[in-house]
Amino acid sequence: EPASTKENNCLSAAKACNLNDTCKKYRSAYINPCTSRVSASEVCNKRKCHKALRQFFDKVPTKYSYGMLFCSCPAGDQMACAERRRQTIVPICSYEDKDKPNCLSLQNTCKTNYICRSRLADFLSSCQPEVRSISGCLRENYADCLLSYSGLIGTVMTPNYVRSSGISLSPWCDCSSSGNSKPDCDKFAEFFINNRCLRNAIQAFGNGTDVGVWQPQPPIQPTVESSITRKGKAWTNSVLDELTDVNQLGANSDSYHVCGTFQ
C-alpha cells in the first residue's frame, strides 16, 4: 500500500465494508474458499468461490459492494488503487486459470449453465452502447448496466480489470486461434474491453455523479414506440444478433424479448 492511503478510494471502500456487518460477513464468506488451496495443482475450489461471490453481490447493499468494485483511482495513485480494485474478487481463483480459452468457447460454456446464460443475456441487453447517447448507453440507465455486470461475477464469464491504467475490463479469454470466427470473437470481446456504456457507468459511480440513478428502476411500459425503442430494434437487428448468436443461445425466447422491444 502507498504511504498515503487517504486518496486510495478502493482501500477506503474495503475498510467501509469491514465496518458493515453484512458486507463483512459475506466478504469473509468468499475470501475463505477463494484463497484456500485445495491441492498442489489447485489454488482453490473455484465452484465454491464463485458461489460465495454470487452471494456477496446478491446480498450486500450496493453502497458497499459497488464501492469496492467500482471505486475510482486518482491519477497520482493509479497502481496501488487499481490493484486493490482488481483484487476485490480474488482474481487468482475467481478469474484466472491455467490457460486462456477462446472467448467464443467461453461464451459457449456459459450457455450451458442457466445462471450464466441468463446473466450474460442481461448484461448484453443492459450495457448496450449507443454512440448517439450522451450517457453512452442505449437504455440510458447506468444502474441496470452495473447491476448486470456485477451479476456476471461468480460465473465462468467472470470479468475483471486488466492490469493496466484506466478502466480496462475483460473476461479471462482472448481471440487467438479463432480462425474464421475471429470477427465474431472480437465483437464479443469488445463488448467488455471497449464498451463506452459500461466504462461511463463505472466512472460515474466512482466519481459520485448521477447519484440518483444507482437504484434500478422498475421498467416503464410505454404506450407509444419511442425513438430509443426504434434505435434499440435497429441495433439489435444489425449487431446484437451477430454478437451473441441469439438463435443458438439456448435460452427461451422470453429472455430476449427485452432486447428487441425494451418494453
PDB file of C-alpha atoms in Angstrom:
ATOM      1  CA  GLU A   1       0.000   0.000   0.000  1.00  0.00           C
ATOM      2  CA  PRO A   2       1.196   3.565  -0.612  1.00  0.00           C
ATOM      3  CA  ALA A   3       2.466   5.662   2.277  1.00  0.00           C
ATOM      4  CA  SER A   4      -0.602   7.905   1.971  1.00  0.00           C
ATOM      5  CA  THR A   5      -3.859   5.980   1.724  1.00  0.00           C
ATOM      6  CA  LYS A   6      -6.237   8.897   2.069  1.00  0.00           C
ATOM      7  CA  GLU A   7      -6.610   9.075  -1.728  1.00  0.00           C
ATOM      8  CA  ASN A   8      -6.889   5.309  -2.224  1.00  0.00           C
ATOM      9  CA  ASN A   9     -10.653   5.151  -2.640  1.00  0.00           C
ATOM     10  CA  CYS A  10     -10.569   1.392  -3.139  1.00  0.00           C
ATOM     11  CA  LEU A  11      -8.794   0.845   0.168  1.00  0.00           C
ATOM     12  CA  SER A  12     -11.312   3.147   1.847  1.00  0.00           C
ATOM     13  CA  ALA A  13     -14.160   1.129   0.319  1.00  0.00           C
ATOM     14  CA  ALA A  14     -12.664  -2.100   1.696  1.00  0.00           C
ATOM     15  CA  LYS A  15     -12.435  -0.516   5.145  1.00  0.00           C
ATOM     16  CA  ALA A  16     -16.051   0.651   4.898  1.00  0.00           C
ATOM     17  CA  CYS A  17     -17.086  -2.926   4.064  1.00  0.00           C
ATOM     18  CA  ASN A  18     -15.353  -4.224   7.191  1.00  0.00           C
ATOM     19  CA  LEU A  19     -17.322  -1.727   9.297  1.00  0.00           C
ATOM     20  CA  ASN A  20     -20.644  -3.027   7.952  1.00  0.00           C
ATOM     21  CA  ASP A  21     -21.780  -6.322   9.467  1.00  0.00           C
ATOM     22  CA  THR A  22     -23.473  -7.645   6.319  1.00  0.00           C
ATOM     23  CA  CYS A  23     -20.632  -6.725   3.991  1.00  0.00           C
ATOM     24  CA  LYS A  24     -18.008  -8.076   6.365  1.00  0.00           C
ATOM     25  CA  LYS A  25     -19.929 -11.349   6.787  1.00  0.00           C
ATOM     26  CA  TYR A  26     -20.321 -12.098   3.090  1.00  0.00           C
ATOM     27  CA  ARG A  27     -16.873 -10.839   2.188  1.00  0.00           C
ATOM     28  CA  SER A  28     -15.353 -13.231   4.721  1.00  0.00           C
ATOM     29  CA  ALA A  29     -17.576 -15.960   3.284  1.00  0.00           C
ATOM     30  CA  TYR A  30     -15.962 -15.645  -0.138  1.00  0.00           C
ATOM     31  CA  ILE A  31     -12.410 -14.830   0.946  1.00  0.00           C
ATOM     32  CA  ASN A  32     -12.062 -18.211   2.645  1.00  0.00           C
ATOM     33  CA  PRO A  33     -12.994 -20.526  -0.273  1.00  0.00           C
ATOM     34  CA  CYS A  34     -11.315 -18.201  -2.786  1.00  0.00           C
ATOM     35  CA  THR A  35      -7.957 -18.316  -1.006  1.00  0.00           C
ATOM     36  CA  SER A  36      -7.814 -21.865   0.379  1.00  0.00           C
ATOM     37  CA  ARG A  37      -5.572 -24.133  -1.675  1.00  0.00           C
ATOM     38  CA  VAL A  38      -7.157 -27.491  -2.484  1.00  0.00           C
ATOM     39  CA  SER A  39      -4.042 -29.311  -3.662  1.00  0.00           C
ATOM     40  CA  ALA A  40      -0.639 -28.673  -5.168  1.00  0.00           C
ATOM     41  CA  SER A  41      -2.273 -28.194  -8.557  1.00  0.00           C
ATOM     42  CA  GLU A  42      -5.454 -26.381  -7.484  1.00  0.00           C
ATOM     43  CA  VAL A  43      -5.201 -22.948  -5.911  1.00  0.00           C
ATOM     44  CA  CYS A  44      -8.812 -23.070  -4.697  1.00  0.00           C
ATOM     45  CA  ASN A  45     -12.218 -24.633  -5.120  1.00  0.00           C
ATOM     46  CA  LYS A  46     -13.431 -22.415  -7.971  1.00  0.00           C
ATOM     47  CA  ARG A  47     -17.026 -23.651  -7.738  1.00  0.00           C
ATOM     48  CA  LYS A  48     -17.321 -22.736  -4.060  1.00  0.00           C
ATOM     49  CA  CYS A  49     -15.500 -19.460  -4.657  1.00  0.00           C
ATOM     50  CA  HIS A  50     -17.915 -18.474  -7.431  1.00  0.00           C
ATOM     51  CA  LYS A  51     -20.969 -19.416  -5.388  1.00  0.00           C
ATOM     52  CA  ALA A  52     -19.768 -17.304  -2.455  1.00  0.00           C
ATOM     53  CA  LEU A  53     -19.030 -14.362  -4.764  1.00  0.00           C
ATOM     54  CA  ARG A  54     -22.546 -14.520  -6.227  1.00  0.00           C
ATOM     55  CA  GLN A  55     -23.960 -14.424  -2.710  1.00  0.00           C
ATOM     56  CA  PHE A  56     -21.800 -11.404  -1.865  1.00  0.00           C
ATOM     57  CA  PHE A  57     -23.120  -9.348  -4.764  1.00  0.00           C
ATOM     58  CA  ASP A  58     -26.670 -10.625  -4.257  1.00  0.00           C
ATOM     59  CA  LYS A  59     -26.841  -9.976  -0.507  1.00  0.00           C
ATOM     60  CA  VAL A  60     -24.605  -6.983   0.241  1.00  0.00           C
ATOM     61  CA  PRO A  61     -26.011  -3.439  -0.232  1.00  0.00           C
ATOM     62  CA  THR A  62     -24.631  -1.890  -3.393  1.00  0.00           C
ATOM     63  CA  LYS A  63     -23.256   1.025  -1.368  1.00  0.00           C
ATOM     64  CA  TYR A  64     -20.573  -1.356  -0.125  1.00  0.00           C
ATOM     65  CA  SER A  65     -20.217  -3.964  -2.889  1.00  0.00           C
ATOM     66  CA  TYR A  66     -20.177  -1.352  -5.658  1.00  0.00           C
ATOM     67  CA  GLY A  67     -17.905   0.824  -3.548  1.00  0.00           C
ATOM     68  CA  MET A  68     -15.254  -1.886  -3.660  1.00  0.00           C
ATOM     69  CA  LEU A  69     -15.833  -2.953  -7.257  1.00  0.00           C
ATOM     70  CA  PHE A  70     -16.245   0.418  -8.955  1.00  0.00           C
ATOM     71  CA  CYS A  71     -14.114   2.711  -6.777  1.00  0.00           C
ATOM     72  CA  SER A  72     -12.280   5.473  -8.621  1.00  0.00           C
ATOM     73  CA  CYS A  73      -8.493   5.719  -8.647  1.00  0.00           C
ATOM     74  CA  PRO A  74      -6.898   9.190  -8.748  1.00  0.00           C
ATOM     75  CA  ALA A  75      -4.138   9.880 -11.257  1.00  0.00           C
ATOM     76  CA  GLY A  76      -1.487  10.089  -8.546  1.00  0.00           C
ATOM     77  CA  ASP A  77      -2.281   6.658  -7.103  1.00  0.00           C
ATOM     78  CA  GLN A  78      -3.215   4.505 -10.072  1.00  0.00           C
ATOM     79  CA  MET A  79      -1.100   1.414  -9.425  1.00  0.00           C
ATOM     80  CA  ALA A  80      -1.875   0.601  -5.783  1.00  0.00           C
ATOM     81  CA  CYS A  81      -5.500   1.695  -6.013  1.00  0.00           C
ATOM     82  CA  ALA A  82      -6.175  -0.133  -9.287  1.00  0.00           C
ATOM     83  CA  GLU A  83      -4.591  -3.322  -7.961  1.00  0.00           C
ATOM     84  CA  ARG A  84      -6.721  -3.094  -4.806  1.00  0.00           C
ATOM     85  CA  ARG A  85      -9.791  -2.807  -7.061  1.00  0.00           C
ATOM     86  CA  ARG A  86      -8.630  -5.741  -9.210  1.00  0.00           C
ATOM     87  CA  GLN A  87      -8.139  -7.891  -6.115  1.00  0.00           C
ATOM     88  CA  THR A  88     -11.721  -7.322  -4.928  1.00  0.00           C
ATOM     89  CA  ILE A  89     -12.828 -10.624  -6.434  1.00  0.00           C
ATOM     90  CA  VAL A  90      -9.608 -12.562  -5.598  1.00  0.00           C
ATOM     91  CA  PRO A  91      -8.622 -12.966  -9.267  1.00  0.00           C
ATOM     92  CA  ILE A  92      -6.147 -15.827  -8.915  1.00  0.00           C
ATOM     93  CA  CYS A  93      -9.095 -18.086  -8.035  1.00  0.00           C
ATOM     94  CA  SER A  94     -12.264 -16.467  -9.333  1.00  0.00           C
ATOM     95  CA  TYR A  95     -10.927 -15.033 -12.574  1.00  0.00           C
ATOM     96  CA  GLU A  96      -7.663 -16.519 -13.769  1.00  0.00           C
ATOM     97  CA  ASP A  97      -6.992 -20.069 -14.934  1.00  0.00           C
ATOM     98  CA  LYS A  98      -4.075 -22.092 -16.242  1.00  0.00           C
ATOM     99  CA  ASP A  99      -4.911 -21.389 -19.873  1.00  0.00           C
ATOM    100  CA  LYS A 100      -6.888 -18.617 -21.537  1.00  0.00           C
ATOM    101  CA  PRO A 101      -9.744 -20.088 -23.572  1.00  0.00           C
ATOM    102  CA  ASN A 102     -11.052 -18.566 -26.757  1.00  0.00           C
ATOM    103  CA  CYS A 103     -13.781 -16.027 -25.923  1.00  0.00           C
ATOM    104  CA  LEU A 104     -16.357 -17.803 -28.116  1.00  0.00           C
ATOM    105  CA  SER A 105     -15.552 -21.103 -26.402  1.00  0.00           C
ATOM    106  CA  LEU A 106     -16.021 -19.422 -23.031  1.00  0.00           C
ATOM    107  CA  GLN A 107     -19.312 -17.993 -24.239  1.00  0.00           C
ATOM    108  CA  ASN A 108     -20.455 -21.474 -25.292  1.00  0.00           C
ATOM    109  CA  THR A 109     -19.529 -22.826 -21.864  1.00  0.00           C
ATOM    110  CA  CYS A 110     -21.558 -20.041 -20.293  1.00  0.00           C
ATOM    111  CA  LYS A 111     -24.575 -21.008 -22.410  1.00  0.00           C
ATOM    112  CA  THR A 112     -24.645 -24.472 -20.848  1.00  0.00           C
ATOM    113  CA  ASN A 113     -25.354 -23.039 -17.381  1.00  0.00           C
ATOM    114  CA  TYR A 114     -28.734 -21.373 -16.850  1.00  0.00           C
ATOM    115  CA  ILE A 115     -27.383 -18.831 -14.322  1.00  0.00           C
ATOM    116  CA  CYS A 116     -24.524 -17.744 -16.551  1.00  0.00           C
ATOM    117  CA  ARG A 117     -26.683 -17.810 -19.693  1.00  0.00           C
ATOM    118  CA  SER A 118     -29.389 -15.555 -18.257  1.00  0.00           C
ATOM    119  CA  ARG A 119     -26.933 -13.163 -16.633  1.00  0.00           C
ATOM    120  CA  LEU A 120     -24.903 -12.802 -19.811  1.00  0.00           C
ATOM    121  CA  ALA A 121     -28.089 -12.056 -21.741  1.00  0.00           C
ATOM    122  CA  ASP A 122     -28.987  -9.412 -19.153  1.00  0.00           C
ATOM    123  CA  PHE A 123     -25.530  -7.846 -19.433  1.00  0.00           C
ATOM    124  CA  LEU A 124     -25.644  -7.714 -23.235  1.00  0.00           C
ATOM    125  CA  SER A 125     -29.035  -6.035 -23.019  1.00  0.00           C
ATOM    126  CA  SER A 126     -28.435  -3.626 -20.126  1.00  0.00           C
ATOM    127  CA  CYS A 127     -24.983  -2.405 -21.199  1.00  0.00           C
ATOM    128  CA  GLN A 128     -25.624  -1.933 -24.907  1.00  0.00           C
ATOM    129  CA  PRO A 129     -23.560   1.079 -26.014  1.00  0.00           C
ATOM    130  CA  GLU A 130     -25.031   3.828 -28.155  1.00  0.00           C
ATOM    131  CA  VAL A 131     -22.746   6.412 -29.772  1.00  0.00           C
ATOM    132  CA  ARG A 132     -25.579   8.946 -30.147  1.00  0.00           C
ATOM    133  CA  SER A 133     -26.382   8.893 -26.443  1.00  0.00           C
ATOM    134  CA  ILE A 134     -24.762  11.359 -24.050  1.00  0.00           C
ATOM    135  CA  SER A 135     -24.544   8.628 -21.417  1.00  0.00           C
ATOM    136  CA  GLY A 136     -23.113   6.189 -23.933  1.00  0.00           C
ATOM    137  CA  CYS A 137     -25.861   3.685 -23.117  1.00  0.00           C
ATOM    138  CA  LEU A 138     -28.767   2.702 -25.324  1.00  0.00           C
ATOM    139  CA  ARG A 139     -31.037   2.215 -22.311  1.00  0.00           C
ATOM    140  CA  GLU A 140     -29.766   5.364 -20.545  1.00  0.00           C
ATOM    141  CA  ASN A 141     -29.529   3.518 -17.230  1.00  0.00           C
ATOM    142  CA  TYR A 142     -26.163   3.176 -15.516  1.00  0.00           C
ATOM    143  CA  ALA A 143     -27.683   1.329 -12.551  1.00  0.00           C
ATOM    144  CA  ASP A 144     -29.005  -1.529 -14.671  1.00  0.00           C
ATOM    145  CA  CYS A 145     -25.669  -1.808 -16.503  1.00  0.00           C
ATOM    146  CA  LEU A 146     -23.655  -2.028 -13.272  1.00  0.00           C
ATOM    147  CA  LEU A 147     -26.140  -4.492 -11.783  1.00  0.00           C
ATOM    148  CA  SER A 148     -25.907  -6.782 -14.810  1.00  0.00           C
ATOM    149  CA  TYR A 149     -22.104  -6.515 -14.868  1.00  0.00           C
ATOM    150  CA  SER A 150     -21.801  -7.464 -11.189  1.00  0.00           C
ATOM    151  CA  GLY A 151     -24.196 -10.355 -11.874  1.00  0.00           C
ATOM    152  CA  LEU A 152     -21.586 -11.987 -14.108  1.00  0.00           C
ATOM    153  CA  ILE A 153     -19.128 -12.232 -11.219  1.00  0.00           C
ATOM    154  CA  GLY A 154     -19.220 -15.746  -9.851  1.00  0.00           C
ATOM    155  CA  THR A 155     -19.882 -17.384 -13.238  1.00  0.00           C
ATOM    156  CA  VAL A 156     -17.475 -18.807 -15.816  1.00  0.00           C
ATOM    157  CA  MET A 157     -17.825 -15.440 -17.580  1.00  0.00           C
ATOM    158  CA  THR A 158     -16.493 -13.576 -14.524  1.00  0.00           C
ATOM    159  CA  PRO A 159     -14.920 -10.319 -15.765  1.00  0.00           C
ATOM    160  CA  ASN A 160     -12.227  -8.308 -14.037  1.00  0.00           C
ATOM    161  CA  TYR A 161      -9.984  -5.306 -14.515  1.00  0.00           C
ATOM    162  CA  VAL A 162      -6.980  -5.913 -16.724  1.00  0.00           C
ATOM    163  CA  ARG A 163      -3.629  -4.915 -15.242  1.00  0.00           C
ATOM    164  CA  SER A 164      -3.308  -1.520 -16.899  1.00  0.00           C
ATOM    165  CA  SER A 165      -4.068   2.093 -16.138  1.00  0.00           C
ATOM    166  CA  GLY A 166      -7.629   3.308 -16.545  1.00  0.00           C
ATOM    167  CA  ILE A 167     -10.718   1.145 -16.816  1.00  0.00           C
ATOM    168  CA  SER A 168      -9.986  -1.895 -18.945  1.00  0.00           C
ATOM    169  CA  LEU A 169     -12.159  -4.963 -18.374  1.00  0.00           C
ATOM    170  CA  SER A 170     -12.306  -8.437 -19.805  1.00  0.00           C
ATOM    171  CA  PRO A 171     -13.358 -11.992 -19.035  1.00  0.00           C
ATOM    172  CA  TRP A 172     -10.499 -14.499 -18.868  1.00  0.00           C
ATOM    173  CA  CYS A 173     -10.284 -15.204 -22.597  1.00  0.00           C
ATOM    174  CA  ASP A 174      -8.778 -13.978 -25.853  1.00  0.00           C
ATOM    175  CA  CYS A 175      -9.416 -14.344 -29.558  1.00  0.00           C
ATOM    176  CA  SER A 176      -6.293 -16.202 -30.594  1.00  0.00           C
ATOM    177  CA  SER A 177      -6.871 -19.362 -32.619  1.00  0.00           C
ATOM    178  CA  SER A 178     -10.307 -18.127 -33.688  1.00  0.00           C
ATOM    179  CA  GLY A 179      -9.862 -18.956 -37.355  1.00  0.00           C
ATOM    180  CA  ASN A 180     -12.784 -17.792 -39.466  1.00  0.00           C
ATOM    181  CA  SER A 181     -14.686 -16.855 -36.306  1.00  0.00           C
ATOM    182  CA  LYS A 182     -12.256 -14.110 -35.290  1.00  0.00           C
ATOM    183  CA  PRO A 183     -14.561 -11.209 -36.296  1.00  0.00           C
ATOM    184  CA  ASP A 184     -17.338 -12.635 -34.116  1.00  0.00           C
ATOM    185  CA  CYS A 185     -14.897 -13.273 -31.292  1.00  0.00           C
ATOM    186  CA  ASP A 186     -13.530  -9.738 -31.500  1.00  0.00           C
ATOM    187  CA  LYS A 187     -17.060  -8.288 -31.342  1.00  0.00           C
ATOM    188  CA  PHE A 188     -17.825 -10.273 -28.231  1.00  0.00           C
ATOM    189  CA  ALA A 189     -14.545  -9.326 -26.527  1.00  0.00           C
ATOM    190  CA  GLU A 190     -15.002  -5.654 -27.454  1.00  0.00           C
ATOM    191  CA  PHE A 191     -18.328  -5.610 -25.604  1.00  0.00           C
ATOM    192  CA  PHE A 192     -16.252  -5.840 -22.415  1.00  0.00           C
ATOM    193  CA  ILE A 193     -12.957  -4.231 -23.387  1.00  0.00           C
ATOM    194  CA  ASN A 194     -14.225  -1.215 -25.298  1.00  0.00           C
ATOM    195  CA  ASN A 195     -17.783  -0.693 -24.064  1.00  0.00           C
ATOM    196  CA  ARG A 196     -18.498   3.032 -23.708  1.00  0.00           C
ATOM    197  CA  CYS A 197     -21.683   2.422 -21.722  1.00  0.00           C
ATOM    198  CA  LEU A 198     -20.007   0.178 -19.144  1.00  0.00           C
ATOM    199  CA  ARG A 199     -16.940   2.401 -18.833  1.00  0.00           C
ATOM    200  CA  ASN A 200     -19.033   5.556 -18.367  1.00  0.00           C
ATOM    201  CA  ALA A 201     -21.228   3.826 -15.775  1.00  0.00           C
ATOM    202  CA  ILE A 202     -18.200   2.759 -13.725  1.00  0.00           C
ATOM    203  CA  GLN A 203     -16.612   6.203 -13.972  1.00  0.00           C
ATOM    204  CA  ALA A 204     -19.837   7.939 -12.961  1.00  0.00           C
ATOM    205  CA  PHE A 205     -20.251   5.743  -9.907  1.00  0.00           C
ATOM    206  CA  GLY A 206     -16.625   6.146  -8.865  1.00  0.00           C
ATOM    207  CA  ASN A 207     -16.841   9.906  -9.249  1.00  0.00           C
ATOM    208  CA  GLY A 208     -20.116  10.115  -7.349  1.00  0.00           C
ATOM    209  CA  THR A 209     -22.026  11.661 -10.245  1.00  0.00           C
ATOM    210  CA  ASP A 210     -25.599  10.882 -11.268  1.00  0.00           C
ATOM    211  CA  VAL A 211     -26.231   9.517  -7.791  1.00  0.00           C
ATOM    212  CA  GLY A 212     -29.977   9.446  -8.427  1.00  0.00           C
ATOM    213  CA  VAL A 213     -29.769   6.546 -10.871  1.00  0.00           C
ATOM    214  CA  TRP A 214     -27.940   3.925  -8.822  1.00  0.00           C
ATOM    215  CA  GLN A 215     -31.042   2.110  -7.615  1.00  0.00           C
ATOM    216  CA  PRO A 216     -32.513   0.132 -10.527  1.00  0.00           C
ATOM    217  CA  GLN A 217     -35.904   1.489 -11.506  1.00  0.00           C
ATOM    218  CA  PRO A 218     -38.963  -0.592 -12.452  1.00  0.00           C
ATOM    219  CA  PRO A 219     -39.374  -0.829 -16.225  1.00  0.00           C
ATOM    220  CA  ILE A 220     -41.552   1.795 -17.853  1.00  0.00           C
ATOM    221  CA  GLN A 221     -44.301   0.466 -20.090  1.00  0.00           C
ATOM    222  CA  PRO A 222     -44.529   2.958 -22.953  1.00  0.00           C
ATOM    223  CA  THR A 223     -47.776   3.149 -24.913  1.00  0.00           C
ATOM    224  CA  VAL A 224     -46.098   4.682 -27.951  1.00  0.00           C
ATOM    225  CA  GLU A 225     -42.919   3.379 -29.513  1.00  0.00           C
ATOM    226  CA  SER A 226     -40.206   5.861 -28.602  1.00  0.00           C
ATOM    227  CA  SER A 227     -37.108   6.799 -30.570  1.00  0.00           C
ATOM    228  CA  ILE A 228     -34.929   4.871 -28.111  1.00  0.00           C
ATOM    229  CA  THR A 229     -37.051   1.771 -28.784  1.00  0.00           C
ATOM    230  CA  ARG A 230     -36.671   2.177 -32.529  1.00  0.00           C
ATOM    231  CA  LYS A 231     -32.919   2.595 -32.096  1.00  0.00           C
ATOM    232  CA  GLY A 232     -32.904  -0.482 -29.884  1.00  0.00           C
ATOM    233  CA  LYS A 233     -34.593  -2.555 -32.557  1.00  0.00           C
ATOM    234  CA  ALA A 234     -32.198  -1.372 -35.220  1.00  0.00           C
ATOM    235  CA  TRP A 235     -29.164  -2.010 -33.032  1.00  0.00           C
ATOM    236  CA  THR A 236     -30.417  -5.449 -32.081  1.00  0.00           C
ATOM    237  CA  ASN A 237     -31.036  -6.472 -35.681  1.00  0.00           C
ATOM    238  CA  SER A 238     -27.697  -5.231 -37.002  1.00  0.00           C
ATOM    239  CA  VAL A 239     -25.260  -6.032 -34.198  1.00  0.00           C
ATOM    240  CA  LEU A 240     -26.563  -7.964 -31.202  1.00  0.00           C
ATOM    241  CA  ASP A 241     -27.706 -10.978 -33.231  1.00  0.00           C
ATOM    242  CA  GLU A 242     -24.193 -11.304 -34.644  1.00  0.00           C
ATOM    243  CA  LEU A 243     -22.610 -10.645 -31.255  1.00  0.00           C
ATOM    244  CA  THR A 244     -24.472 -13.261 -29.247  1.00  0.00           C
ATOM    245  CA  ASP A 245     -25.858 -15.612 -31.892  1.00  0.00           C
ATOM    246  CA  VAL A 246     -29.184 -15.398 -30.082  1.00  0.00           C
ATOM    247  CA  ASN A 247     -30.870 -18.105 -32.073  1.00  0.00           C
ATOM    248  CA  GLN A 248     -28.365 -20.633 -30.722  1.00  0.00           C
ATOM    249  CA  LEU A 249     -28.084 -19.317 -27.177  1.00  0.00           C
ATOM    250  CA  GLY A 250     -30.365 -21.986 -25.807  1.00  0.00           C
ATOM    251  CA  ALA A 251     -32.484 -19.704 -23.630  1.00  0.00           C
ATOM    252  CA  ASN A 252     -36.220 -19.366 -24.063  1.00  0.00           C
ATOM    253  CA  SER A 253     -37.396 -16.568 -26.296  1.00  0.00           C
ATOM    254  CA  ASP A 254     -38.841 -14.545 -23.405  1.00  0.00           C
ATOM    255  CA  SER A 255     -35.316 -13.972 -22.095  1.00  0.00           C
ATOM    256  CA  TYR A 256     -34.550 -11.961 -25.202  1.00  0.00           C
ATOM    257  CA  HIS A 257     -37.876 -10.239 -25.677  1.00  0.00           C
ATOM    258  CA  VAL A 258     -36.482  -7.229 -23.852  1.00  0.00           C
ATOM    259  CA  CYS A 259     -33.590  -6.987 -26.324  1.00  0.00           C
ATOM    260  CA  GLY A 260     -35.970  -6.410 -29.188  1.00  0.00           C
ATOM    261  CA  THR A 261     -38.598  -4.222 -27.619  1.00  0.00           C
ATOM    262  CA  PHE A 262     -37.260  -2.711 -24.377  1.00  0.00           C
ATOM    263  CA  GLN A 263     -40.870  -2.840 -23.167  1.00  0.00           C
TER     264      GLN A 263
END
